[in-house]
CSV table of C-alpha atoms and ligand atoms in Angstrom, one decimal:
chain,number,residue,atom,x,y,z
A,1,UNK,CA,97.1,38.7,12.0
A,2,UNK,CA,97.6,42.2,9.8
A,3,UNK,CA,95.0,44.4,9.8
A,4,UNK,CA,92.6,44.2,6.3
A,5,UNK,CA,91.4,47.5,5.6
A,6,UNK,CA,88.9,48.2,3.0
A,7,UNK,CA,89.9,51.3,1.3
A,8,UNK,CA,89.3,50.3,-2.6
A,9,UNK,CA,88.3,47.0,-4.1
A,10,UNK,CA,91.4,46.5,-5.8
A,11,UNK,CA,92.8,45.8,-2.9
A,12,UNK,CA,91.6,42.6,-2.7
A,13,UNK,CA,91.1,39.3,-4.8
A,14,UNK,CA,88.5,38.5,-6.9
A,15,UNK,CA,88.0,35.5,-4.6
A,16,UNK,CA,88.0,37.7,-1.8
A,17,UNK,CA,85.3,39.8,-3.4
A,18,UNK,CA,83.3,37.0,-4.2
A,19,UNK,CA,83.4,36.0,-0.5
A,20,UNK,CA,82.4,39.6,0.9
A,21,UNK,CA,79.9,38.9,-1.7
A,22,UNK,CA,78.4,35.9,-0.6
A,23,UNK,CA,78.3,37.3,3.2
A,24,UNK,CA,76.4,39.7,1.8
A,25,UNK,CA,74.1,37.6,0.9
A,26,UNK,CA,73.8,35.6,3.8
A,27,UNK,CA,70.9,37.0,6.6
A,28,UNK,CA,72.4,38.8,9.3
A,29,UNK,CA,72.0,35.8,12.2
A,30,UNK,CA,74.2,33.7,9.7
A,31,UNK,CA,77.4,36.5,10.0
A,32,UNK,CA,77.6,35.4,13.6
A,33,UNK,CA,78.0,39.0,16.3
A,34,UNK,CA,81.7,39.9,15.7
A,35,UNK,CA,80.9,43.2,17.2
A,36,UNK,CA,79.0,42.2,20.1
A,37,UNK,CA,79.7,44.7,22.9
A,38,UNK,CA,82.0,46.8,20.7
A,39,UNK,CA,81.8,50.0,18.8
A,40,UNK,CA,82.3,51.4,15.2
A,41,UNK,CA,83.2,54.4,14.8
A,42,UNK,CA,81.7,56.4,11.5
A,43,UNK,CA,83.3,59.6,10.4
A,44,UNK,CA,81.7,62.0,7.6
A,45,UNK,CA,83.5,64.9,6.5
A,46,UNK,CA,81.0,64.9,4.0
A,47,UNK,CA,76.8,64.2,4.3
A,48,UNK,CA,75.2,61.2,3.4
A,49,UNK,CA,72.1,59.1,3.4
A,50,UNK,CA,72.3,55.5,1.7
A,51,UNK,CA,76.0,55.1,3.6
A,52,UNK,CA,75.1,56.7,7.0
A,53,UNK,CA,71.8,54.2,7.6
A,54,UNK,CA,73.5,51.2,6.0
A,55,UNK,CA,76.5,51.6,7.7
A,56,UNK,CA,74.4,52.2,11.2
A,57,UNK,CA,72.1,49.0,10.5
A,58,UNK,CA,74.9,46.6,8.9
A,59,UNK,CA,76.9,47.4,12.5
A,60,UNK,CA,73.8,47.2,14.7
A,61,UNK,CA,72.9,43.7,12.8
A,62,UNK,CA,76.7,42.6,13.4
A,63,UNK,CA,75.9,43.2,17.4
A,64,UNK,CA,77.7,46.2,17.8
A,65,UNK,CA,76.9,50.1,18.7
A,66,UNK,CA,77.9,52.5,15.5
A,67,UNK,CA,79.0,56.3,16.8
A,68,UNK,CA,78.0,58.9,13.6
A,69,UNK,CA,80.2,61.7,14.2
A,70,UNK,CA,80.9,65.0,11.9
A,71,UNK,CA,84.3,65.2,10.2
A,72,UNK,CA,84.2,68.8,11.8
A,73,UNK,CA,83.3,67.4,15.6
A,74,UNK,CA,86.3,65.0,15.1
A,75,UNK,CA,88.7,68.2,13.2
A,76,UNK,CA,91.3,65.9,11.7
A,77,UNK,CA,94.3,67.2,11.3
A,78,UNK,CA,92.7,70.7,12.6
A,79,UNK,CA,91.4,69.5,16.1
A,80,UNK,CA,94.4,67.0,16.2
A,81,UNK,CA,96.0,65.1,14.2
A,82,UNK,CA,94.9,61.7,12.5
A,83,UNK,CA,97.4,59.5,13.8
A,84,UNK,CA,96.3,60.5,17.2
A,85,UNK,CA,92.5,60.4,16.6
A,86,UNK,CA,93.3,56.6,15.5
A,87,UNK,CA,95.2,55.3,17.8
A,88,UNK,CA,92.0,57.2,20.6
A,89,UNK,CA,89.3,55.6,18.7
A,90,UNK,CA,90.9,52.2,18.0
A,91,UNK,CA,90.6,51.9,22.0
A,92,UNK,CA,86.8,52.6,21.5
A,93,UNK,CA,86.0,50.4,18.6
A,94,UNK,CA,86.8,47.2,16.6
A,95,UNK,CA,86.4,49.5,13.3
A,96,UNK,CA,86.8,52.4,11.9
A,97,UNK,CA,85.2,54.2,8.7
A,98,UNK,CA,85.0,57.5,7.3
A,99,UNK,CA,84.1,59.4,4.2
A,100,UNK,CA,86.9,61.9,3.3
A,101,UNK,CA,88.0,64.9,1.0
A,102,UNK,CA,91.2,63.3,0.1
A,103,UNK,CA,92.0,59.6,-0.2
A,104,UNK,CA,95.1,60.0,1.3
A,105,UNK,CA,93.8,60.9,4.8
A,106,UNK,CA,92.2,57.3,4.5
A,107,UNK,CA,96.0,55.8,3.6
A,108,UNK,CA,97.5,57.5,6.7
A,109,UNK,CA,94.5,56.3,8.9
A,110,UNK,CA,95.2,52.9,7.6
A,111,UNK,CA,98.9,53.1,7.9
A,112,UNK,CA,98.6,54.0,11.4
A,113,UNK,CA,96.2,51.3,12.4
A,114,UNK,CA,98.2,48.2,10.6
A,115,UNK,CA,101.5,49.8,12.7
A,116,UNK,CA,99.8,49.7,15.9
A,117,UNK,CA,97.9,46.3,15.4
A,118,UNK,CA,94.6,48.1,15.5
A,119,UNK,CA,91.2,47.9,13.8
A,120,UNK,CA,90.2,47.9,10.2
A,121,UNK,CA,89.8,51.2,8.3
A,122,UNK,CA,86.7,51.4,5.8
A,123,UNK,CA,86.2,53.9,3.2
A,124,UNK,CA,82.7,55.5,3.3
A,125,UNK,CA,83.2,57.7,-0.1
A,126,UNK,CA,86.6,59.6,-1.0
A,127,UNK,CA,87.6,61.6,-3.9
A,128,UNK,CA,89.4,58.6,-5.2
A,129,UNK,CA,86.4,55.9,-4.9
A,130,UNK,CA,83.9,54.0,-3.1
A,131,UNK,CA,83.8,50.7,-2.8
A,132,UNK,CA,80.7,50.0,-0.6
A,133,UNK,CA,78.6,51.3,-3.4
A,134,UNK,CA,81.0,49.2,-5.9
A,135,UNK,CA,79.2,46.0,-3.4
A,136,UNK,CA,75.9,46.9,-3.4
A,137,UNK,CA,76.1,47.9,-7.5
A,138,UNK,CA,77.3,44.1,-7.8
A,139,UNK,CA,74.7,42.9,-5.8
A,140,UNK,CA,72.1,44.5,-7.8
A,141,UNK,CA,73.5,43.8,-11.0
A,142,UNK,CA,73.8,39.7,-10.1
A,143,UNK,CA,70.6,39.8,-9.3
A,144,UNK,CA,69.3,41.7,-12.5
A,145,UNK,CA,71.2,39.3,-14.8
A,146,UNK,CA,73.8,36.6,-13.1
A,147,UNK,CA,77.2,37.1,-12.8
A,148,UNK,CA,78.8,39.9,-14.3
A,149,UNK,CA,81.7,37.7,-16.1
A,150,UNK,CA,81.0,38.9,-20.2
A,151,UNK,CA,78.0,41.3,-19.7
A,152,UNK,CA,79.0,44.9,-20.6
A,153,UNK,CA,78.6,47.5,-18.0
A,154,UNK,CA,78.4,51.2,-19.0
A,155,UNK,CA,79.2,54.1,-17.5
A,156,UNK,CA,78.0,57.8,-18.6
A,157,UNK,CA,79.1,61.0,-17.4
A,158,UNK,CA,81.6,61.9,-15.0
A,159,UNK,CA,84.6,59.2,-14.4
A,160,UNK,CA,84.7,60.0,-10.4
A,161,UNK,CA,85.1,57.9,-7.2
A,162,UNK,CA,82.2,56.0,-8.3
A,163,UNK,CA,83.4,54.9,-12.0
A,164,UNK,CA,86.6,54.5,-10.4
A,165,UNK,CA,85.2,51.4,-8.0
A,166,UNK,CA,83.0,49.8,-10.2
A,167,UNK,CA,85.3,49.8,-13.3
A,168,UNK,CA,87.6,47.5,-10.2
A,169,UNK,CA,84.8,45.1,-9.5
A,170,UNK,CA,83.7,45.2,-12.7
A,171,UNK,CA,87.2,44.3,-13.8
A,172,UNK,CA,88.0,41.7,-10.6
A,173,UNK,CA,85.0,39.7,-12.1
A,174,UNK,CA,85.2,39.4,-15.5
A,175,UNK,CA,82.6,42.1,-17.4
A,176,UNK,CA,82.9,44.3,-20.3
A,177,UNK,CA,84.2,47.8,-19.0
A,178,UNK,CA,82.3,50.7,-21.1
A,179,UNK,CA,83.1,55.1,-20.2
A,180,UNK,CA,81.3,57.7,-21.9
A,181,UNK,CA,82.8,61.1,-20.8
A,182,UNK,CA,83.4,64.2,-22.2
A,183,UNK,CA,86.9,64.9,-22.8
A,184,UNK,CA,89.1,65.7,-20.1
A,185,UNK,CA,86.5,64.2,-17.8
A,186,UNK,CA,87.6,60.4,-18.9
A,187,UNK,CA,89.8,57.5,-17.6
A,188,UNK,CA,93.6,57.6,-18.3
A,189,UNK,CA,94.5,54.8,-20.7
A,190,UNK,CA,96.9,53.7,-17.7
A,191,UNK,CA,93.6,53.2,-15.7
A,192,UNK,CA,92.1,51.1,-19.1
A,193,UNK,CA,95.2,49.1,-19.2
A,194,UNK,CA,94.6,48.6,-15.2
A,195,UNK,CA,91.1,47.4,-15.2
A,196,UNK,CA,92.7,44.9,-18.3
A,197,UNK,CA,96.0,43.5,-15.7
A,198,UNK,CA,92.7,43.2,-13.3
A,199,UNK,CA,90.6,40.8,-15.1
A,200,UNK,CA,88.4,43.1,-17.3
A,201,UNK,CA,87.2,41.4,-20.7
A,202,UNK,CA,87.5,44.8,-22.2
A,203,UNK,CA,87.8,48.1,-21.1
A,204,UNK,CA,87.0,51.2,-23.7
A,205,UNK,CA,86.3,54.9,-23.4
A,206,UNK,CA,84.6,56.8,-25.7
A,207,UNK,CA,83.5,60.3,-26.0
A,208,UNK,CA,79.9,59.5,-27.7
A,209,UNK,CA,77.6,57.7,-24.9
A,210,UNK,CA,75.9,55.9,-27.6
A,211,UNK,CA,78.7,54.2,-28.4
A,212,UNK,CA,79.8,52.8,-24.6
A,213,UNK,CA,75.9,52.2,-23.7
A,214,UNK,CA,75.2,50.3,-27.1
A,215,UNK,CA,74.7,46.9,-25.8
A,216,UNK,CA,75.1,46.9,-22.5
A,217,UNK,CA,73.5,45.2,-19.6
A,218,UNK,CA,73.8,47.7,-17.3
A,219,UNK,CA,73.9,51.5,-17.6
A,220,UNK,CA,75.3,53.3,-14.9
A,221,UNK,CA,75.4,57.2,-14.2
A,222,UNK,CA,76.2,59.4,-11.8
A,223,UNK,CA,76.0,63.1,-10.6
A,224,UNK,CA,78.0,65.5,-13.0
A,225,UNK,CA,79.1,67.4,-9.7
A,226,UNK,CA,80.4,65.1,-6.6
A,227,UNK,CA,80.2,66.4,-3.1
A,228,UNK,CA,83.2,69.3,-3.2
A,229,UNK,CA,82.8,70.0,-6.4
A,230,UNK,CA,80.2,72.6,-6.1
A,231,UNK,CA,81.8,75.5,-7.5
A,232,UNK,CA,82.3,73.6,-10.6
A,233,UNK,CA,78.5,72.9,-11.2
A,234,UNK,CA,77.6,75.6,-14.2
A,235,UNK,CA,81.1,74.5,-15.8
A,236,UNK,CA,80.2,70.6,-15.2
A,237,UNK,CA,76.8,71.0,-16.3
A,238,UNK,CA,77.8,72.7,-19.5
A,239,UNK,CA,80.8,70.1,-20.4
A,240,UNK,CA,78.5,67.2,-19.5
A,241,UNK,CA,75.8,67.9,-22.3
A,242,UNK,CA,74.6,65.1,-24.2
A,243,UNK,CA,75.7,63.1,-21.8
A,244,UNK,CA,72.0,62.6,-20.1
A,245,UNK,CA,70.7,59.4,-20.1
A,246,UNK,CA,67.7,59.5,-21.6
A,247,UNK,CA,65.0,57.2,-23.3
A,248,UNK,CA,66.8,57.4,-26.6
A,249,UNK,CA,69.9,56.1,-25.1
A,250,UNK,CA,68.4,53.1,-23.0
A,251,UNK,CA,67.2,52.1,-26.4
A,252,UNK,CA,70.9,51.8,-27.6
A,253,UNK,CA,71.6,49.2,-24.7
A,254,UNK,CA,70.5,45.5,-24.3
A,255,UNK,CA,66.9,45.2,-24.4
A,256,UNK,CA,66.6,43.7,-20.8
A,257,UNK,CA,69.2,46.4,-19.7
A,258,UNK,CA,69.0,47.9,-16.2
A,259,UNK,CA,69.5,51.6,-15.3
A,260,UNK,CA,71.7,52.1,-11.8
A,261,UNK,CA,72.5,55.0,-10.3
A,262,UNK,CA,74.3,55.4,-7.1
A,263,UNK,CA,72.2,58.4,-5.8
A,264,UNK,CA,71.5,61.6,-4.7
A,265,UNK,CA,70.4,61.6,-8.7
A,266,UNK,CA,69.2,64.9,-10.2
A,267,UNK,CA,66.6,64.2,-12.7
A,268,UNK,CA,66.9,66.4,-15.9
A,269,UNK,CA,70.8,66.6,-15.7
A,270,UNK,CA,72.7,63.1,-15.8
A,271,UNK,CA,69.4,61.2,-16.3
A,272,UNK,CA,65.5,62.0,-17.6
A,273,UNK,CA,63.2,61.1,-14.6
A,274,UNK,CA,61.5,58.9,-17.5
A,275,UNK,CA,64.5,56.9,-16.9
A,276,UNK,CA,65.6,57.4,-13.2
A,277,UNK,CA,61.6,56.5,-12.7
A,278,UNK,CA,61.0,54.0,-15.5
A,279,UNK,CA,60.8,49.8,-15.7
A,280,UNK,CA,64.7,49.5,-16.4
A,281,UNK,CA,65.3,51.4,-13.3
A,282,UNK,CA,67.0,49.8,-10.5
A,283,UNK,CA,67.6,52.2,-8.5
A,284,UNK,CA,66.0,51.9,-5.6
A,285,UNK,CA,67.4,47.7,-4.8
A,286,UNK,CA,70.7,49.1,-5.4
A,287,UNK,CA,69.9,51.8,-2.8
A,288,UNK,CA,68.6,48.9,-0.6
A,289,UNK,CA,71.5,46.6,-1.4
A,290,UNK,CA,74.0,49.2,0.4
A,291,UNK,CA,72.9,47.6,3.9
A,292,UNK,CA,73.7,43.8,2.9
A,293,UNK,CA,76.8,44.8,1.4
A,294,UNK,CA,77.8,47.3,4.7
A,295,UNK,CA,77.3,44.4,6.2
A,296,UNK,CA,79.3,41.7,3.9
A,297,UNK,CA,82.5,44.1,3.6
A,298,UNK,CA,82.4,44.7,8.1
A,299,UNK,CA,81.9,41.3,8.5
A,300,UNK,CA,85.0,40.3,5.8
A,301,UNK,CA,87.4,43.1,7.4
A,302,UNK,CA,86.6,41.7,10.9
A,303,UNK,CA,87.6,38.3,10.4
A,304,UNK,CA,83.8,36.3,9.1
A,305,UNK,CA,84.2,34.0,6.1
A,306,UNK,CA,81.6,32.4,4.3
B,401,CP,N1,75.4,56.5,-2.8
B,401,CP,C1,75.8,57.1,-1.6
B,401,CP,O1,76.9,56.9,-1.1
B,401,CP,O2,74.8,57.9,-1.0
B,401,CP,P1,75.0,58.9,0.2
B,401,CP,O3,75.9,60.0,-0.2
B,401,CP,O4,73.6,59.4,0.5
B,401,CP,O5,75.6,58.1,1.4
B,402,NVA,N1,80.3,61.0,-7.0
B,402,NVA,C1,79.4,61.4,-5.9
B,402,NVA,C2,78.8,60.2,-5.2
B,402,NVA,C3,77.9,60.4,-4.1
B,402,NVA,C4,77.4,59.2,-3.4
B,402,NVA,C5,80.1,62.3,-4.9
B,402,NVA,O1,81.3,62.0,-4.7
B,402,NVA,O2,79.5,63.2,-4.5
């Protein structure tokens, strides 16, 4: 059988989405143990908090042992190269997933693995996108409202990794694709047009939240400056005004809208803490709903269907 990677959602079907899904949703004794006795391996070349403990508890509940180890501990391509760090690790584990600088590193891990017969590849977080959050973001979102086939789901701020995943699973099942983003931080029209060929009822960008978050069911933000990025922040901060989602702008969505947010959030620059902290926040399930949908996606890549 050839190796399934998860390295972006639009990689795979909306079917098959909808079955990571619905493992997702299952309790843990219903995924069966396809790790028992084996190991993952989980790379960070960046830090995290949500992916690290989901990823940790979504292998643990799938039997097997995760092994957290610093991009910089590993050194690939300094230390040695990727190829050979796969093809080492792939004798130690049934899967492999790391959150990279480049998206590309991911590719080569993955193109390495499917050559050699070896384990799955998961993308923790790259510049390019992030697909486990794209899960749990469904999973919260379903369970604010139903499926997501004709709601409208905005975006404000920064289109990033982030944007880039949900806009895919937005687009695989159905919604209403909405960007705010100051200009030159926007889609491409090619990536419109994509999220279109994918399924999307619509996909717009505009350069005036208002007129993306104006009746949407869900409102989704994001930090203005993404892990890397740092040197950017008095530049991002400054391009990115009015683009905080405030009270003001929640009143411009749906009335039963929910606000999302991937997290770490910094209240006072992409959202108000009246928001971030306020009844239309659901923040903190779609935190939570990163473990269930760890666990859906591992479960998918290593062979468990509903
Ligand atoms: N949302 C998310 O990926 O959070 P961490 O960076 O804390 O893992
Ligand atoms: N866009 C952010 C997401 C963090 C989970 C970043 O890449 O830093």
């Amino acid at each position: 059988m050839t190796t399934r990677h998860l390295l972006d959602i639009a990689d795979f079907t909306a079917g098959e989405i909808r079955q990571i899904l619905d493992l997702a949703a299952k309790p843990p004794a219903a995924l069966g143990r396809p790790l028992e006795g084996k190991g993952a391996a989980l790379i960070f070349e960046k830090p995290s908090n949500r992916t690290r403990h989901s990823m940790e508890m979504a292998v643990f509940h799938l039997g097997g042992h995760p092994v957290y180890t610093r991009g910089e501990e590993v050194g690939i391509d300094v230390r040695e190269p990727a190829d050979d760090i796969v093809k080492i690790l792939q004798g130690y584990h049934h899967v492999i997933a790391a959150r990279v600088f480049q998206h590309s590193l991911l590719e080569r891990m993955a193109a390495v693995a499917t050559a050699t017969e070896g384990v799955p590849i998961v993308n923790m977080l790259s510049d390019h996108s992030h697909p486990l959050q794209a899960l749990a973001d469904t999973l919260t979102m379903e369970a604010a409202f139903g499926p997501l086939a004709g709601r409208r789901i905005a975006w404000v701020g920064d289109y990033n990794n982030v944007a880039r995943s949900l806009g895919e699973i937005g687009a695989l099942l159905g919604a209403h694709l909405a960007f705010a983003c100051p200009d030159g931080f926007g889609p491409d029209p090619g990536e419109l047009e994509r999220f279109v060929v994918l399924g999307a009822a619509s996909a717009e960008y505009h350069v005036k939240a208002v007129e993306a978050v104006a009746g949407a069911d869900a409102v989704h933000a994001d930090t203005w400056v993404s892990m890397g990025q740092e040197d950017e922040k008095a530049a991002r901060v400054q391009a990115f005004e009015g683009f905080t989602v405030d009270e003001a702008l929640m009143s411009a969505a749906a009335p039963s809208a929910v606000f999302m947010h991937c997290m770490p959030a910094y209240r006072g620059l992409e959202v108000t803490a009246e928001v971030m902290d306020g009844p239309q926040s659901r923040v903190f399930q779609q935190g939570h709903a990163r473990l269930p949908a760890a666990r859906g996606a591992l479960a998918f890549v290593l062979g468990v269907r509903p």
